[in-house]
Every structure is written in C-alpha cells, then in structure tokens.
PDB file of C-alpha atoms and ligand atoms in Angstrom:
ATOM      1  CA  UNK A  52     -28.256  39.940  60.061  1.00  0.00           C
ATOM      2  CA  UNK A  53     -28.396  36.309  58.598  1.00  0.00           C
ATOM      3  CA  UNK A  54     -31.132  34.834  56.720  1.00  0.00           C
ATOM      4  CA  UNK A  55     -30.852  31.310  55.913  1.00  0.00           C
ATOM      5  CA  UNK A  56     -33.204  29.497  53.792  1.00  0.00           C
ATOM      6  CA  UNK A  57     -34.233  26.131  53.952  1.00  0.00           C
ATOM      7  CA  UNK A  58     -36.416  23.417  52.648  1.00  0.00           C
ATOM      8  CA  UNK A  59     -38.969  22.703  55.173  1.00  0.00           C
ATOM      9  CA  UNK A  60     -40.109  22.977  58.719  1.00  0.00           C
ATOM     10  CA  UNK A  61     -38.008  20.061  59.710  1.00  0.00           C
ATOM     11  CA  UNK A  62     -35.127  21.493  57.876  1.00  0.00           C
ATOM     12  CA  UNK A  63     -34.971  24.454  60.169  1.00  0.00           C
ATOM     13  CA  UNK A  64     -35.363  22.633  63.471  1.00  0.00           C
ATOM     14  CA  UNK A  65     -32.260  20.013  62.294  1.00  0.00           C
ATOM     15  CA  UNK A  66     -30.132  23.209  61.322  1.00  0.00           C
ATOM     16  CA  UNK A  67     -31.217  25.325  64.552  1.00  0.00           C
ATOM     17  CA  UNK A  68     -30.684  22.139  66.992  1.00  0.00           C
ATOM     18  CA  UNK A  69     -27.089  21.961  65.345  1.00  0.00           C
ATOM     19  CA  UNK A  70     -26.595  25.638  66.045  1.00  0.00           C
ATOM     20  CA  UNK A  71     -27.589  25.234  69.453  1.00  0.00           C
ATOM     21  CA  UNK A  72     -25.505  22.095  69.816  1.00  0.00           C
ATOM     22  CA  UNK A  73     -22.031  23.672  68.510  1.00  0.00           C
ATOM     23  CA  UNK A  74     -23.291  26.806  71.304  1.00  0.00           C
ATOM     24  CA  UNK A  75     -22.853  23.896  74.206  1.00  0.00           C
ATOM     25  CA  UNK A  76     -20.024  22.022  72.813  1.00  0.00           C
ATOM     26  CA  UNK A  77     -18.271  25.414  72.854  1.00  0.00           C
ATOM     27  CA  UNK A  78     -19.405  26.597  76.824  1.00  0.00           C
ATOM     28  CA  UNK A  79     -20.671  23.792  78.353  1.00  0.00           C
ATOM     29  CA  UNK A  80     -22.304  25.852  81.151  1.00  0.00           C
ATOM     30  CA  UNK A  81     -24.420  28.412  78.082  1.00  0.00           C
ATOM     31  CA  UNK A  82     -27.428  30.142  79.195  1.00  0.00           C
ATOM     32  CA  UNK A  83     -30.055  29.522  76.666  1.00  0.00           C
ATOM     33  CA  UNK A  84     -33.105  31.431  76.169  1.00  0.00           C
ATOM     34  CA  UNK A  85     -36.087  29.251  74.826  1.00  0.00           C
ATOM     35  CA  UNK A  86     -39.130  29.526  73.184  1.00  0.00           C
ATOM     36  CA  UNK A  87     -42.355  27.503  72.294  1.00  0.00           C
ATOM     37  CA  UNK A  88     -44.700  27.190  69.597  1.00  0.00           C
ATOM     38  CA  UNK A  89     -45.546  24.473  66.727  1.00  0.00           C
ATOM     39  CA  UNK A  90     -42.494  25.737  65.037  1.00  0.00           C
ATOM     40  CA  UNK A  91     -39.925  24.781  68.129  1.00  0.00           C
ATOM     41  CA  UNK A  92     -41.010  20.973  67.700  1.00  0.00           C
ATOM     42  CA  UNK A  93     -38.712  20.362  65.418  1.00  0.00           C
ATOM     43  CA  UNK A  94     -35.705  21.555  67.495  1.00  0.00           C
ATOM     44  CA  UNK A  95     -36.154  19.958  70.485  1.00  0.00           C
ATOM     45  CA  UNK A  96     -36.911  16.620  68.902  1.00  0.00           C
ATOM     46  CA  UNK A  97     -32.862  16.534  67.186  1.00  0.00           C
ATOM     47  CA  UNK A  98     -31.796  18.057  70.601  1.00  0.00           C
ATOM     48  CA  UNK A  99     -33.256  15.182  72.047  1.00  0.00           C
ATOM     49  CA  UNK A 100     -31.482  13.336  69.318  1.00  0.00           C
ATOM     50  CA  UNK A 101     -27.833  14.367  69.814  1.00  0.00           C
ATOM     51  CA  UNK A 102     -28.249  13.963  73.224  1.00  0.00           C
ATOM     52  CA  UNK A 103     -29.108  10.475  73.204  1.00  0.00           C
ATOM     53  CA  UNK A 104     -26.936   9.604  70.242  1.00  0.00           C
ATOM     54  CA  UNK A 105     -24.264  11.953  70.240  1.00  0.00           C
ATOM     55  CA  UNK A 106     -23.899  12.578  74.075  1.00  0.00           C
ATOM     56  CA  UNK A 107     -24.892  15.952  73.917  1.00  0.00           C
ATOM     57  CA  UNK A 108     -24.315  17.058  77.645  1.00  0.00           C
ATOM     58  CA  UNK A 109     -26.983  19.388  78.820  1.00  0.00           C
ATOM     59  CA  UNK A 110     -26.090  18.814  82.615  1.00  0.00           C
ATOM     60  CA  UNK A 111     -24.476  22.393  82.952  1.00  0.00           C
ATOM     61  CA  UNK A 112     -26.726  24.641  80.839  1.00  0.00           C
ATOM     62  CA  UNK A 113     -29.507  27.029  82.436  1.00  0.00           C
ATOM     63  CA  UNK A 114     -32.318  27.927  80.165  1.00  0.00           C
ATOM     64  CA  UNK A 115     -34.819  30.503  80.361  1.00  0.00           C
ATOM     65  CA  UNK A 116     -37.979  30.530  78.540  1.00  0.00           C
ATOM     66  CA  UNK A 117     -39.385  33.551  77.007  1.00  0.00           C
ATOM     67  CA  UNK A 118     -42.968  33.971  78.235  1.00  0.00           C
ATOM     68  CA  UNK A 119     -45.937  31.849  79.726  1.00  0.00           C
ATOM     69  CA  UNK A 120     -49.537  32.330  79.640  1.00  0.00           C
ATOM     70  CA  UNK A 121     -51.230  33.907  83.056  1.00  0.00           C
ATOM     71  CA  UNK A 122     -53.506  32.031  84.706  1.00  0.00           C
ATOM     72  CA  UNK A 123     -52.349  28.524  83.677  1.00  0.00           C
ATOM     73  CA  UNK A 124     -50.741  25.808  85.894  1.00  0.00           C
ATOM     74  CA  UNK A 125     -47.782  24.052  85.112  1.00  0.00           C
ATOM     75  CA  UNK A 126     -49.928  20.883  84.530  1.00  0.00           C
ATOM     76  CA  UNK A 127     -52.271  22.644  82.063  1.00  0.00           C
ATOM     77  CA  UNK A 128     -51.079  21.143  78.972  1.00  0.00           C
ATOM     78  CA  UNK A 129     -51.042  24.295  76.561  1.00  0.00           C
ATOM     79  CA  UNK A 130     -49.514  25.507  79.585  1.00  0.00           C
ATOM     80  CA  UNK A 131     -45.368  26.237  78.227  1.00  0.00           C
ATOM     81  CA  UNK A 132     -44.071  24.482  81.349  1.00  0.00           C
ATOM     82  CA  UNK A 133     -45.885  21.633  80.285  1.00  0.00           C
ATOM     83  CA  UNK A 134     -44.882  21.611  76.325  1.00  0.00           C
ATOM     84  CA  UNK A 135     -41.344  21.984  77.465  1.00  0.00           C
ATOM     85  CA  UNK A 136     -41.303  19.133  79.732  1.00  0.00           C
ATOM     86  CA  UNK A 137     -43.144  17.107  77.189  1.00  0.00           C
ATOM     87  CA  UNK A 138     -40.838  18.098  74.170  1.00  0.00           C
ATOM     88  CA  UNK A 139     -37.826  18.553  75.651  1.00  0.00           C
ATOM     89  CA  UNK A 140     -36.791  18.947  79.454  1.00  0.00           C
ATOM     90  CA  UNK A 141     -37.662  15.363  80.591  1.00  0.00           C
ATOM     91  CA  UNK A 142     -35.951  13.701  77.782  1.00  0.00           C
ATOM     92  CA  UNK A 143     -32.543  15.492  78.535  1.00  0.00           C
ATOM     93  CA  UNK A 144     -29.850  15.801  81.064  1.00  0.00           C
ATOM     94  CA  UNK A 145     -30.685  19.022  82.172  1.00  0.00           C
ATOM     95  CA  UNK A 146     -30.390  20.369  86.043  1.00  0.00           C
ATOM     96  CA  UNK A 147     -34.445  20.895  87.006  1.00  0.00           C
ATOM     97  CA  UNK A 148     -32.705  23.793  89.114  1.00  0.00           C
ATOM     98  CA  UNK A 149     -31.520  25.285  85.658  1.00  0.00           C
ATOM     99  CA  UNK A 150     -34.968  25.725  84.219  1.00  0.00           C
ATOM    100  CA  UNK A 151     -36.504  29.276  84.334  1.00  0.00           C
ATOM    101  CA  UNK A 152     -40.009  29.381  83.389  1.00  0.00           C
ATOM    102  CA  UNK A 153     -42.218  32.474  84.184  1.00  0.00           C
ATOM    103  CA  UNK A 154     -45.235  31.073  86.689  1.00  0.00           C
ATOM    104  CA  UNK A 155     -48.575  31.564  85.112  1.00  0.00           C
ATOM    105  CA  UNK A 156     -50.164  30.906  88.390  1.00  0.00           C
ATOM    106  CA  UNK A 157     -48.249  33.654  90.356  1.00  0.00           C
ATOM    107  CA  UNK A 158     -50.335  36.197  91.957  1.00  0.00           C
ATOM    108  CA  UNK A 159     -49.455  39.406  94.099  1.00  0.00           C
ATOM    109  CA  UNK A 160     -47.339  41.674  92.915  1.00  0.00           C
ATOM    110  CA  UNK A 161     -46.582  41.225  89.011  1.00  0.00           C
ATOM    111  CA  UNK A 162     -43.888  44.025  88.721  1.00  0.00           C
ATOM    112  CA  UNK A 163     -41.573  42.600  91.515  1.00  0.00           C
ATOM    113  CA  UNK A 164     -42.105  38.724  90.353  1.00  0.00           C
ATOM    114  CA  UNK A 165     -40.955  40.018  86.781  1.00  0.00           C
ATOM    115  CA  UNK A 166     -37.887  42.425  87.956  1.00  0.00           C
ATOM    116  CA  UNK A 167     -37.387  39.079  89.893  1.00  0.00           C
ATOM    117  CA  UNK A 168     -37.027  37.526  86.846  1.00  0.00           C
ATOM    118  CA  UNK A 169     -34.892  39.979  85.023  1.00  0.00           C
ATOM    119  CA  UNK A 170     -32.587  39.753  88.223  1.00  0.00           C
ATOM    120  CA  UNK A 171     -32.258  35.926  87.615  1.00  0.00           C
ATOM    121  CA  UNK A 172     -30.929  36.348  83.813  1.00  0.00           C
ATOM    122  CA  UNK A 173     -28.422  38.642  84.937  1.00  0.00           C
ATOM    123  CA  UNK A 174     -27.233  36.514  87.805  1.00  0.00           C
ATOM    124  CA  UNK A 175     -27.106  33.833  85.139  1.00  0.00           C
ATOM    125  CA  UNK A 176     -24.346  35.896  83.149  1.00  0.00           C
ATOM    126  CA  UNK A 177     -27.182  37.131  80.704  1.00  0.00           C
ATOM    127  CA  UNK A 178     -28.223  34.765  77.656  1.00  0.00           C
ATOM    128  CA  UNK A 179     -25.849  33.365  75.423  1.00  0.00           C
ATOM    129  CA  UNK A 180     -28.306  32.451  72.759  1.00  0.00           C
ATOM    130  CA  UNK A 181     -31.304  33.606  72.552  1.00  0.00           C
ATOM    131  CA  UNK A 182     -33.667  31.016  70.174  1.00  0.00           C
ATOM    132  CA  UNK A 183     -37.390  32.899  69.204  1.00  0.00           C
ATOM    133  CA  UNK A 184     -40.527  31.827  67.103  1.00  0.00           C
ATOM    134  CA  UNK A 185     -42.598  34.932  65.181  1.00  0.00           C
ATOM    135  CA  UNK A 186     -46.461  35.322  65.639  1.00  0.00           C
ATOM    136  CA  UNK A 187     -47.948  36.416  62.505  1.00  0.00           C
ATOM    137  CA  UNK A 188     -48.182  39.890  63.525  1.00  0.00           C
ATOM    138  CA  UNK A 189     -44.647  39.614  64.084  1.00  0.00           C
ATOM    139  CA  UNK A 190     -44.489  39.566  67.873  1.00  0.00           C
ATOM    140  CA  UNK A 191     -41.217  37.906  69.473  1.00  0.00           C
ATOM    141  CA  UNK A 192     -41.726  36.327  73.090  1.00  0.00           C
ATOM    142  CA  UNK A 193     -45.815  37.469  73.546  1.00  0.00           C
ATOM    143  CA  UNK A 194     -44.220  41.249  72.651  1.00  0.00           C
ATOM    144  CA  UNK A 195     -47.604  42.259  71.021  1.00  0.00           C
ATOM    145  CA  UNK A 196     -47.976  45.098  68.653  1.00  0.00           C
ATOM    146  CA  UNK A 197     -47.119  48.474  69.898  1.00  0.00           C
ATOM    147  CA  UNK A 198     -44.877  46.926  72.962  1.00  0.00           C
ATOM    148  CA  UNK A 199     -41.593  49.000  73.693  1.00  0.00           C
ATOM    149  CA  UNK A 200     -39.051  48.463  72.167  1.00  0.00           C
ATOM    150  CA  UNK A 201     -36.754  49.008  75.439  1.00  0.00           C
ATOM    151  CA  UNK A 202     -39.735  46.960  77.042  1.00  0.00           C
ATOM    152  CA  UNK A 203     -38.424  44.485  79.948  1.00  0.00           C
ATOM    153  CA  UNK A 204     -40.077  41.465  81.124  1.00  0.00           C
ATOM    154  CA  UNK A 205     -43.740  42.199  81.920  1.00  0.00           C
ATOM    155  CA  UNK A 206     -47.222  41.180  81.996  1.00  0.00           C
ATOM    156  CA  UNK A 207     -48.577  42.149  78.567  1.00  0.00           C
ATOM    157  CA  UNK A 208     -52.269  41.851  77.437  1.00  0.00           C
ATOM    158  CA  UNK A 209     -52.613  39.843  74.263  1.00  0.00           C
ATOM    159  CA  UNK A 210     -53.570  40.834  70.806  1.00  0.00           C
ATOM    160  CA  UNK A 211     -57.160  39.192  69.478  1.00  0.00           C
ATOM    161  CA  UNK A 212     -55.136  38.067  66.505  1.00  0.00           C
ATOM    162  CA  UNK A 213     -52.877  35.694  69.018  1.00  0.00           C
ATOM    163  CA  UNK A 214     -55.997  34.769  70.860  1.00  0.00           C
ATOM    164  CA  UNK A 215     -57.564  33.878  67.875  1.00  0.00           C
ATOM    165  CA  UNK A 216     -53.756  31.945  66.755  1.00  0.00           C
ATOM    166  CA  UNK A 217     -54.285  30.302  70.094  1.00  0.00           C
ATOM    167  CA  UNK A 218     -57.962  29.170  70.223  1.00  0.00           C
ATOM    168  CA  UNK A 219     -57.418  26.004  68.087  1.00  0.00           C
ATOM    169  CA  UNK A 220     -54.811  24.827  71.014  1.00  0.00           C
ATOM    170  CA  UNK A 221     -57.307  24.785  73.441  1.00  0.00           C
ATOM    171  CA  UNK A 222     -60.522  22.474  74.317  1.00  0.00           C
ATOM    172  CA  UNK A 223     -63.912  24.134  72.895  1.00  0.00           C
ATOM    173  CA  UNK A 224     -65.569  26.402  75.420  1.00  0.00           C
ATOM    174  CA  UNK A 225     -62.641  26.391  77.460  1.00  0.00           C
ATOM    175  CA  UNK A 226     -61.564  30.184  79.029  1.00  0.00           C
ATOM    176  CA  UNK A 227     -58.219  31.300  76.406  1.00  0.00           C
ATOM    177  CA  UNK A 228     -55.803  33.564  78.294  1.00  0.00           C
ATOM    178  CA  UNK A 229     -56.108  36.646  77.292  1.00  0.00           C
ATOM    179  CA  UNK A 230     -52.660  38.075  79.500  1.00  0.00           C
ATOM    180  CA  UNK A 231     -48.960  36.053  79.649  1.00  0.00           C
ATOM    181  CA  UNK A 232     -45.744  37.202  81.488  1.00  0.00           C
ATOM    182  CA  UNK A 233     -43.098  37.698  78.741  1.00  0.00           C
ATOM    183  CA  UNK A 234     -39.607  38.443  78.793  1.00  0.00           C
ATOM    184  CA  UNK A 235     -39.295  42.124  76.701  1.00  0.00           C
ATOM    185  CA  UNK A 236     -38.094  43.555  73.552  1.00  0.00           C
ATOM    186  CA  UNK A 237     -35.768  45.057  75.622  1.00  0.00           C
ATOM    187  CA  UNK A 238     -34.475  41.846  77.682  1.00  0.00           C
ATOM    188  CA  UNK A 239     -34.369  40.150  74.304  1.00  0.00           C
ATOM    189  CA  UNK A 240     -32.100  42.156  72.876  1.00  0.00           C
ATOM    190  CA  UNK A 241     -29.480  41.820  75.324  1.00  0.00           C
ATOM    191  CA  UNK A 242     -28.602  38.306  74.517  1.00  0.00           C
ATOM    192  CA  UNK A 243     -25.227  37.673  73.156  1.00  0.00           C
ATOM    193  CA  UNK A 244     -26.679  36.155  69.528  1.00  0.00           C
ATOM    194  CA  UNK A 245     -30.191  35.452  68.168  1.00  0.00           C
ATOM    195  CA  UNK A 246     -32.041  32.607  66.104  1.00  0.00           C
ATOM    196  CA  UNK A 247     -35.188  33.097  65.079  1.00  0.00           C
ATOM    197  CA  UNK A 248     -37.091  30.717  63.050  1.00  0.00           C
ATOM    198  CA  UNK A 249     -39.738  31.106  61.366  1.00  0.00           C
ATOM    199  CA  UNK A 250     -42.276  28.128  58.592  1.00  0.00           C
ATOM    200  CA  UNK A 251     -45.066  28.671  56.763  1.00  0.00           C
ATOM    201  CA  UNK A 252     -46.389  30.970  54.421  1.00  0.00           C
ATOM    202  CA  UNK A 253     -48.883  32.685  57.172  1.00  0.00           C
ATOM    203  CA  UNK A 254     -45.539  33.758  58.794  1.00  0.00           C
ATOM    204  CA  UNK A 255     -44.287  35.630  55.223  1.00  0.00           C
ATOM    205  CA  UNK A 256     -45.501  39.016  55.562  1.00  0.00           C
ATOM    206  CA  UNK A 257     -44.372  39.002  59.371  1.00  0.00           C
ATOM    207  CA  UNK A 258     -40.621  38.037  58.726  1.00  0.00           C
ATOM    208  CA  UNK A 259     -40.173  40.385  55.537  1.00  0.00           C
ATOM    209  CA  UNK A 260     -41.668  43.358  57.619  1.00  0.00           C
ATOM    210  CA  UNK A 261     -38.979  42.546  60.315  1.00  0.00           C
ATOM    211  CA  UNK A 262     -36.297  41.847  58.145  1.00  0.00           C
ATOM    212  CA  UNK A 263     -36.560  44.384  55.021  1.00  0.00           C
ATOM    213  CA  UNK A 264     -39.177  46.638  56.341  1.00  0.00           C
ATOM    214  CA  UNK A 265     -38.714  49.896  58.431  1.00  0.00           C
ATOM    215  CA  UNK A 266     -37.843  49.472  62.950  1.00  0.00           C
ATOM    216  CA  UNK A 267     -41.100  49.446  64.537  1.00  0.00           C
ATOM    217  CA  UNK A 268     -42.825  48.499  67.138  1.00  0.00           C
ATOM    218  CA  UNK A 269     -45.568  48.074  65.087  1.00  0.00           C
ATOM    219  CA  UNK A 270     -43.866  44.530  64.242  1.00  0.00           C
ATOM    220  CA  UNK A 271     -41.873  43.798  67.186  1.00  0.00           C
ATOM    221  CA  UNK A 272     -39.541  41.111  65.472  1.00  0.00           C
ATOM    222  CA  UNK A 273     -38.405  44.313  63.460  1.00  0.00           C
ATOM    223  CA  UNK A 274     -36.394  45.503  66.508  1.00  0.00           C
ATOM    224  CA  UNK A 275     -34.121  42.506  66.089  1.00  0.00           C
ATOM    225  CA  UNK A 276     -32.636  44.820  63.234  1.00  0.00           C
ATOM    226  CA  UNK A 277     -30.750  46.813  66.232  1.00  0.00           C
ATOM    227  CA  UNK A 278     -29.162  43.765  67.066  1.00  0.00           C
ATOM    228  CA  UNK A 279     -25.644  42.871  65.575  1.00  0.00           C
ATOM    229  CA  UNK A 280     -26.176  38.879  65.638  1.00  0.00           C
ATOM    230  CA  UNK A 281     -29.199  37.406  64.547  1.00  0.00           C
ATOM    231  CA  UNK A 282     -29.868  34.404  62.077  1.00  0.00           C
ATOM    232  CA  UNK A 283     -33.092  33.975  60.724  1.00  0.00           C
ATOM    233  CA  UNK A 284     -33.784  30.597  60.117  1.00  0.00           C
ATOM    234  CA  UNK A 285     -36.492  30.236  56.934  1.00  0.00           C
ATOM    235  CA  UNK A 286     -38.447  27.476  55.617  1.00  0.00           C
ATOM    236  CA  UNK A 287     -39.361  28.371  51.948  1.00  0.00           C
ATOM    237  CA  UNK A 288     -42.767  29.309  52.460  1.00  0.00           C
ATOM    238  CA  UNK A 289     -41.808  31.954  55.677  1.00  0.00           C
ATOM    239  CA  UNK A 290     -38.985  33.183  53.108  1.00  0.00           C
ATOM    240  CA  UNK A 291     -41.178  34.003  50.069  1.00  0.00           C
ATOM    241  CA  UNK A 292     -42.473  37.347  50.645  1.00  0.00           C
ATOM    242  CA  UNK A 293     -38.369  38.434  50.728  1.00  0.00           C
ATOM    243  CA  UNK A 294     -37.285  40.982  47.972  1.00  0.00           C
ATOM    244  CA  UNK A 295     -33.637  40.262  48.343  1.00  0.00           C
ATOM    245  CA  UNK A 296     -33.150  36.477  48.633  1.00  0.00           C
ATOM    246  CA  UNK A 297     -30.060  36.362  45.985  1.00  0.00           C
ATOM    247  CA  UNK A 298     -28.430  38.655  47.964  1.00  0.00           C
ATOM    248  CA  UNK A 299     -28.617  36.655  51.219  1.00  0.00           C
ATOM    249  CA  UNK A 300     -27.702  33.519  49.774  1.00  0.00           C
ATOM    250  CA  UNK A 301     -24.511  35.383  48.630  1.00  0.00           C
ATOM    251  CA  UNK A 302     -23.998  36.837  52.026  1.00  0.00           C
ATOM    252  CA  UNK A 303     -24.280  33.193  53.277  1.00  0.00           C
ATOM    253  CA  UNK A 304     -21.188  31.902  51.180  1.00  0.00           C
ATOM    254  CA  UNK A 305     -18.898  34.792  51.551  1.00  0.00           C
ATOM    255  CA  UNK A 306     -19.793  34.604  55.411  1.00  0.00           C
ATOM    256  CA  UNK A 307     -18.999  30.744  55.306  1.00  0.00           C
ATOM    257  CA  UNK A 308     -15.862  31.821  53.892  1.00  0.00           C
ATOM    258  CA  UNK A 309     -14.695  34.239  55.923  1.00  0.00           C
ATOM    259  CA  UNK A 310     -16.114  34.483  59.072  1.00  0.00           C
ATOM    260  CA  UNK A 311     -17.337  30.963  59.589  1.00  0.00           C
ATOM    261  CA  UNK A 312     -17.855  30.642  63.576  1.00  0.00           C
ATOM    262  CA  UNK A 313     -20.895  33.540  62.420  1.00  0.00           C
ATOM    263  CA  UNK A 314     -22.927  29.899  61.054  1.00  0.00           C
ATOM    264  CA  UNK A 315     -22.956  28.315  64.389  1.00  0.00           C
TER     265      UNK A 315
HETATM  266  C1  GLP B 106     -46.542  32.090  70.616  1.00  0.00           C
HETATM  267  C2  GLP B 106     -45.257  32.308  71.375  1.00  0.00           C
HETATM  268  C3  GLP B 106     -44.188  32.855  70.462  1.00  0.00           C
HETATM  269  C4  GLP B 106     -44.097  32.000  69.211  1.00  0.00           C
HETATM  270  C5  GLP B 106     -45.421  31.991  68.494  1.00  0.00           C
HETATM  271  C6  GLP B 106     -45.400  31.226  67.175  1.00  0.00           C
HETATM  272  O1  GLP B 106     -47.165  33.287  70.338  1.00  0.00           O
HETATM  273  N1  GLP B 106     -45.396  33.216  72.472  1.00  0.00           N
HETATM  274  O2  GLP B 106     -42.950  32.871  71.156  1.00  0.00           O
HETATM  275  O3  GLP B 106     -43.105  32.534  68.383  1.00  0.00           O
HETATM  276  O4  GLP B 106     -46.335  31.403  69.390  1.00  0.00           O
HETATM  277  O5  GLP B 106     -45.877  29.930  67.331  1.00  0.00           O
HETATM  278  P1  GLP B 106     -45.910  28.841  66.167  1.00  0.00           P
HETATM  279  O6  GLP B 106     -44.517  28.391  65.990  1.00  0.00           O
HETATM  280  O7  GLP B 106     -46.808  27.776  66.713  1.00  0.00           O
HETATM  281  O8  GLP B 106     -46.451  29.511  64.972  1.00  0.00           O
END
C-alpha cells in the first residue's frame, strides 16, 4: 500500500489525472473504473486538460462507474450519469458505447440487472484501474457499513450518515435516495491497481481507520488492505489523523527508486 501526501485538493486531482494518464498512454484500450463525488472534480478537470492540450486519446478506453443512486434519471442532475457527463464524458473523446453507468431508473428484477453488470466488467477484461473517493464512514463505491467484504455489485440501502452527506446536494424538500446500485467490496477488489483519494479533514478518521486500523467491514475502505496495489492519494488535511507519515514518505523514495512504474 502507497500513501502519498499532498498539498491540497487540487494537488491530488493533478497527480491522480497524471496517474490515470500514464495508465492510457501505456494500454490505450484500459478499462477504467470511475467514481464521483466533490473530491473527483479535480481529476476530471486535468483529464479534460491533457486531452485537449496534450492529445490524450480516450477513443479506446471503456469506463465503468462505481455506483448510482436508485430512483434517479440520467437527467437528474445529482444524478452520477449526469455529473459525469457534465465533468467529464462530454468534454472527451470517449466511445458513448464505452460508458457503463448503473441505471437508477431500472426496475424489475435488481439481482439479474446487477449480475448483468458484473458480466459486463468481465467481458471488458476486468478493470485495469480502479479510481475511488471515501465517505466519511469510510465506505468505497456506496459499500455502507457492515457490507461484505466479498460483496458483488448490488442494491444496498444507505447509511443516515450518507443521506445526511448527501442532503446539501439536493433542492430543499426534495425526496433524497435513500437506496443506490453499487459495484461491491468484492468487485472492487478485483481490479488490477487502486487509487483512492481522499481531502479534507472530515475524511481523517475514515482514511487512518482504513489504512492503519484493523480489516473490517465496519469501515469498508479498510478491505483495500487485502489488496496488493493501492495508492492513497492525501491532501494534508485527509492525511493528518496518520500515525506513521515519516515512514510513508520514506517508502515513497525508496519505491521511486526502485520500483518506479509502482508511481504511475
Ligand atoms: C459518494 C460516492 C462515493 C464517494 C463519496 C465521497 O458517497 N458514492 O464513491 O467516495 O461520495 O464524496 P466527496 O468526494 O464529495 O466527499
């Protein structure tokens, strides 16, 4: 596991858009696996940016997105179809074919629409690189509190904390979803490498429970610790409830020194 610390929020969304940009440059045709939140702004705005300026070629990459709320429409714009055509999709070169986002408006039967969705990562080759946010009870994707950690993608009821998180997003009175479809612990885990980034010091206690405290899915971020690539990408204020900061800062320089292609 890597932890890298920056200054800011828009420190970690230049350094994670450059990871993501070496990923492509490398396979051309990568499966990415996206995610949404206040914190992804930053990304997609420089992946906008090296695409326009530095012909960053999105033409052969397939993306999946990690979750959507139930009960939205594509058009609703807290709706994560919507943010991702807003912040990203529509300002790159990508195939609209390519773009896997779970339907919030789907109805009939949940279980086969998600195995459906499963079925369409693996036809994809699996994720390549796997890019997540953290709620500040830790969950990864909409992976609540107490979720599996072999959990696969699924309907899952959210947490009052997250519907709280979420209430300043929406209009006042208006009805906050209280389910989303999100890929699982389980599904997440099987991507080739990890980023997850993380700003703010409301996200502090969250990120040093996943990254120093014990596997649980009590914090479901925590389960990344099973998996044998992740980079944690920190502001200073998501950082500052660490204990062992020196030592990843050293792990950083002997890992730029000897295995490099590890810093994206
Ligand atoms: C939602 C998303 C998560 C994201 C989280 C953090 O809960 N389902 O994937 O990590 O928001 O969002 P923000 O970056 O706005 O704090």
């Amino acid at each position: 596991m890597l932890v890298v610390m920056k200054r800011d929020q828009e420190e970690i969304g230049r350094h994670a858009a450059r990871f993501v940009a070496s990923a492509i440059r490398a396979k051309a045709s990568l499966t990415l696996g996206l995610a949404t939140g206040n914190t992804m702004v930053g990304v997609y705005r420089e992946l906008v940016r090296l695409h326009r300026e530095e012909h960053l070629d999105f033409s052969r990459v397939t993306t999946f997105n990690l979750d959507e709320y139930l009960g939205l429409s594509p058009t609703h714009p807290e709706s994560f179809q919507h943010v991702m055509q807003e912040n990203f999709f529509s300002h790159v070169n990508i195939n609209p074919r390519n773009i896997h986002i779970p339907d919030g408006t789907m109805s009939g039967d949940y279980e086969q629409y998600c195995a459906a969705y499963e079925q369409a990562i693996r036809d994809a080759g699996g994720i390549d690189l796997q890019i997540l946010g953290i709620g500040r009870n830790g969950h990864i994707g909409f992976n609540e509190p107490t979720s599996s950690i072999g959990s696969r993608t699924r309907i899952k009821v959210l947490s009052s904390q997250t519907i709280e998180d979420n209430r300043k997003l929406f209009a006042a009175g208006e009805e906050i979803p209280q389910c989303a479809i999100t890929m699982g612990i389980g599904t997440i885990l099987e991507a080739g490498r990890i980023l997850l980034l993380a700003s703010g010091e409301t996200k502090a206690v969250a990120v040093a429970k996943s990254i120093e405290g014990p596997i649980t899915s009590a914090v479901t971020a925590s389960a990344l610790q099973l998996h044998p690539n992740v980079t944690f990408i920190l502001d200073e204020a998501a950082a500052s409830a660490l204990t062992q900061r020196e030592y990843y800062a050293r792990v950083l320089e002997m890992t730029a020194l000897l295995t490099p292609s590890r810093l994206g």
